[in-house]
């Protein structure tokens, strides 16, 4: 039933079926796949829902709390990025919302798959987001 519910949410959000492949409803299967574009579509849809403000407020804040409490601390994105981390086997992800140097809000999703030493992916993801935020 969880898988059927996920397919229904993805359809309601306008996520193209080719953008994801889910094998279970838990989100913990190594066979679940989503493209960054599909994740961004889902995040933009979520933010526009009546509960979107609560959803965004529930996300960890870079350099402040949760799984991002130590990440982005002392950088231009401290307090300006709200995102969900994801780590499973050799995969590290970060998807959410950030405020750029110009004050523009961007929705993003970065997925680093098949990185044997996943810890190496995290600094690269963070560095990329810092560059994107500074240039926009």
mmCIF file of C-alpha atoms in Angstrom:
data_model
loop_
_atom_site.group_PDB
_atom_site.id
_atom_site.type_symbol
_atom_site.label_atom_id
_atom_site.label_comp_id
_atom_site.label_asym_id
_atom_site.label_seq_id
_atom_site.Cartn_x
_atom_site.Cartn_y
_atom_site.Cartn_z
ATOM 1 C CA UNK A 1 0.000 0.000 0.000
ATOM 2 C CA UNK A 2 2.918 2.334 0.683
ATOM 3 C CA UNK A 3 4.150 2.021 -2.882
ATOM 4 C CA UNK A 4 0.704 2.823 -4.291
ATOM 5 C CA UNK A 5 0.484 5.877 -2.021
ATOM 6 C CA UNK A 6 3.888 7.097 -3.199
ATOM 7 C CA UNK A 7 2.901 6.723 -6.849
ATOM 8 C CA UNK A 8 -0.260 8.745 -6.154
ATOM 9 C CA UNK A 9 1.708 11.562 -4.494
ATOM 10 C CA UNK A 10 4.235 11.649 -7.326
ATOM 11 C CA UNK A 11 1.403 11.876 -9.884
ATOM 12 C CA UNK A 12 -0.303 14.663 -7.915
ATOM 13 C CA UNK A 13 3.011 16.539 -7.760
ATOM 14 C CA UNK A 14 3.459 16.269 -11.512
ATOM 15 C CA UNK A 15 6.626 14.194 -11.260
ATOM 16 C CA UNK A 16 7.127 12.396 -14.592
ATOM 17 C CA UNK A 17 6.956 8.625 -14.201
ATOM 18 C CA UNK A 18 10.303 8.316 -16.004
ATOM 19 C CA UNK A 19 11.896 10.379 -13.203
ATOM 20 C CA UNK A 20 11.675 7.737 -10.526
ATOM 21 C CA UNK A 21 11.570 4.003 -9.915
ATOM 22 C CA UNK A 22 10.384 2.809 -6.521
ATOM 23 C CA UNK A 23 10.549 -0.801 -5.415
ATOM 24 C CA UNK A 24 8.986 -0.360 -1.982
ATOM 25 C CA UNK A 25 7.153 2.222 0.079
ATOM 26 C CA UNK A 26 9.698 2.539 2.895
ATOM 27 C CA UNK A 27 12.298 4.598 1.076
ATOM 28 C CA UNK A 28 15.048 2.335 2.387
ATOM 29 C CA UNK A 29 15.495 0.024 -0.589
ATOM 30 C CA UNK A 30 18.728 0.271 -2.544
ATOM 31 C CA UNK A 31 16.535 -0.287 -5.610
ATOM 32 C CA UNK A 32 14.621 2.982 -5.172
ATOM 33 C CA UNK A 33 15.726 5.610 -7.671
ATOM 34 C CA UNK A 34 14.808 9.248 -8.325
ATOM 35 C CA UNK A 35 16.387 11.802 -10.617
ATOM 36 C CA UNK A 36 17.439 15.176 -9.192
ATOM 37 C CA UNK A 37 14.929 16.867 -11.531
ATOM 38 C CA UNK A 38 12.110 14.671 -10.193
ATOM 39 C CA UNK A 39 13.159 15.436 -6.606
ATOM 40 C CA UNK A 40 13.127 19.180 -7.331
ATOM 41 C CA UNK A 41 9.672 18.876 -8.901
ATOM 42 C CA UNK A 42 8.429 17.124 -5.770
ATOM 43 C CA UNK A 43 10.053 19.707 -3.445
ATOM 44 C CA UNK A 44 8.548 22.643 -5.364
ATOM 45 C CA UNK A 45 5.141 20.991 -5.256
ATOM 46 C CA UNK A 46 5.438 20.331 -1.506
ATOM 47 C CA UNK A 47 6.337 23.946 -0.782
ATOM 48 C CA UNK A 48 3.211 25.115 -2.618
ATOM 49 C CA UNK A 49 0.856 22.926 -0.596
ATOM 50 C CA UNK A 50 -1.193 24.315 2.324
ATOM 51 C CA UNK A 51 1.200 22.457 4.636
ATOM 52 C CA UNK A 52 4.292 23.592 2.682
ATOM 53 C CA UNK A 53 5.441 26.136 5.260
ATOM 54 C CA UNK A 54 5.348 23.543 8.007
ATOM 55 C CA UNK A 55 7.148 21.087 5.731
ATOM 56 C CA UNK A 56 9.964 23.540 5.027
ATOM 57 C CA UNK A 57 10.234 24.525 8.700
ATOM 58 C CA UNK A 58 10.680 20.856 9.620
ATOM 59 C CA UNK A 59 13.864 20.547 7.561
ATOM 60 C CA UNK A 60 17.288 20.849 9.219
ATOM 61 C CA UNK A 61 18.968 24.244 8.854
ATOM 62 C CA UNK A 62 22.581 24.411 7.675
ATOM 63 C CA UNK A 63 24.997 25.244 10.482
ATOM 64 C CA UNK A 64 22.152 25.351 13.009
ATOM 65 C CA UNK A 65 20.419 22.054 13.742
ATOM 66 C CA UNK A 66 19.681 18.455 12.929
ATOM 67 C CA UNK A 67 21.724 16.559 10.365
ATOM 68 C CA UNK A 68 23.012 19.890 9.002
ATOM 69 C CA UNK A 69 24.049 21.263 12.390
ATOM 70 C CA UNK A 70 27.752 20.970 11.596
ATOM 71 C CA UNK A 71 27.523 21.375 7.848
ATOM 72 C CA UNK A 72 27.698 24.914 6.430
ATOM 73 C CA UNK A 73 28.626 26.374 9.841
ATOM 74 C CA UNK A 74 30.749 29.483 9.343
ATOM 75 C CA UNK A 75 29.920 29.696 5.624
ATOM 76 C CA UNK A 76 27.697 31.947 3.533
ATOM 77 C CA UNK A 77 24.986 29.253 3.708
ATOM 78 C CA UNK A 78 24.805 29.089 7.494
ATOM 79 C CA UNK A 79 21.131 29.602 8.321
ATOM 80 C CA UNK A 80 20.298 29.943 4.611
ATOM 81 C CA UNK A 81 19.847 26.326 3.610
ATOM 82 C CA UNK A 82 17.060 23.945 4.650
ATOM 83 C CA UNK A 83 17.535 20.433 3.388
ATOM 84 C CA UNK A 84 17.134 16.721 3.947
ATOM 85 C CA UNK A 85 20.175 14.508 3.933
ATOM 86 C CA UNK A 86 20.116 10.936 2.761
ATOM 87 C CA UNK A 87 22.742 8.274 3.293
ATOM 88 C CA UNK A 88 22.453 4.623 2.339
ATOM 89 C CA UNK A 89 25.383 2.352 1.526
ATOM 90 C CA UNK A 90 27.544 4.231 -1.020
ATOM 91 C CA UNK A 91 25.043 7.064 -1.598
ATOM 92 C CA UNK A 92 24.941 10.572 -0.116
ATOM 93 C CA UNK A 93 22.240 13.068 -1.013
ATOM 94 C CA UNK A 94 21.133 16.541 -0.076
ATOM 95 C CA UNK A 95 17.899 18.088 -1.336
ATOM 96 C CA UNK A 96 16.032 21.189 -0.255
ATOM 97 C CA UNK A 97 15.980 24.956 -0.484
ATOM 98 C CA UNK A 98 18.717 27.574 -0.244
ATOM 99 C CA UNK A 99 18.906 31.351 -0.338
ATOM 100 C CA UNK A 100 21.577 32.708 -2.673
ATOM 101 C CA UNK A 101 23.834 35.730 -2.209
ATOM 102 C CA UNK A 102 21.326 37.830 -4.178
ATOM 103 C CA UNK A 103 18.442 36.681 -1.966
ATOM 104 C CA UNK A 104 16.940 34.366 -4.577
ATOM 105 C CA UNK A 105 15.577 31.051 -3.359
ATOM 106 C CA UNK A 106 16.660 27.926 -5.213
ATOM 107 C CA UNK A 107 15.303 24.414 -4.930
ATOM 108 C CA UNK A 108 18.033 21.807 -5.390
ATOM 109 C CA UNK A 109 18.801 18.112 -5.276
ATOM 110 C CA UNK A 110 22.270 16.586 -5.408
ATOM 111 C CA UNK A 111 22.635 12.811 -5.477
ATOM 112 C CA UNK A 112 26.069 11.188 -5.199
ATOM 113 C CA UNK A 113 25.666 7.498 -6.024
ATOM 114 C CA UNK A 114 28.180 4.667 -5.855
ATOM 115 C CA UNK A 115 30.812 6.609 -3.895
ATOM 116 C CA UNK A 116 32.552 3.852 -1.902
ATOM 117 C CA UNK A 117 33.878 6.284 0.710
ATOM 118 C CA UNK A 118 30.692 8.321 1.060
ATOM 119 C CA UNK A 119 32.412 10.783 3.354
ATOM 120 C CA UNK A 120 34.285 12.137 0.343
ATOM 121 C CA UNK A 121 31.038 13.069 -1.377
ATOM 122 C CA UNK A 122 29.789 15.355 1.401
ATOM 123 C CA UNK A 123 32.524 18.032 1.102
ATOM 124 C CA UNK A 124 32.117 18.051 -2.696
ATOM 125 C CA UNK A 125 28.337 18.497 -2.420
ATOM 126 C CA UNK A 126 28.734 21.300 0.119
ATOM 127 C CA UNK A 127 31.400 23.059 -1.975
ATOM 128 C CA UNK A 128 29.192 22.907 -5.074
ATOM 129 C CA UNK A 129 26.253 24.443 -3.209
ATOM 130 C CA UNK A 130 28.448 27.232 -1.834
ATOM 131 C CA UNK A 131 29.567 28.106 -5.382
ATOM 132 C CA UNK A 132 25.999 28.008 -6.696
ATOM 133 C CA UNK A 133 24.780 30.238 -3.865
ATOM 134 C CA UNK A 134 27.592 32.738 -4.366
ATOM 135 C CA UNK A 135 27.058 32.976 -8.134
ATOM 136 C CA UNK A 136 23.286 33.481 -8.042
#
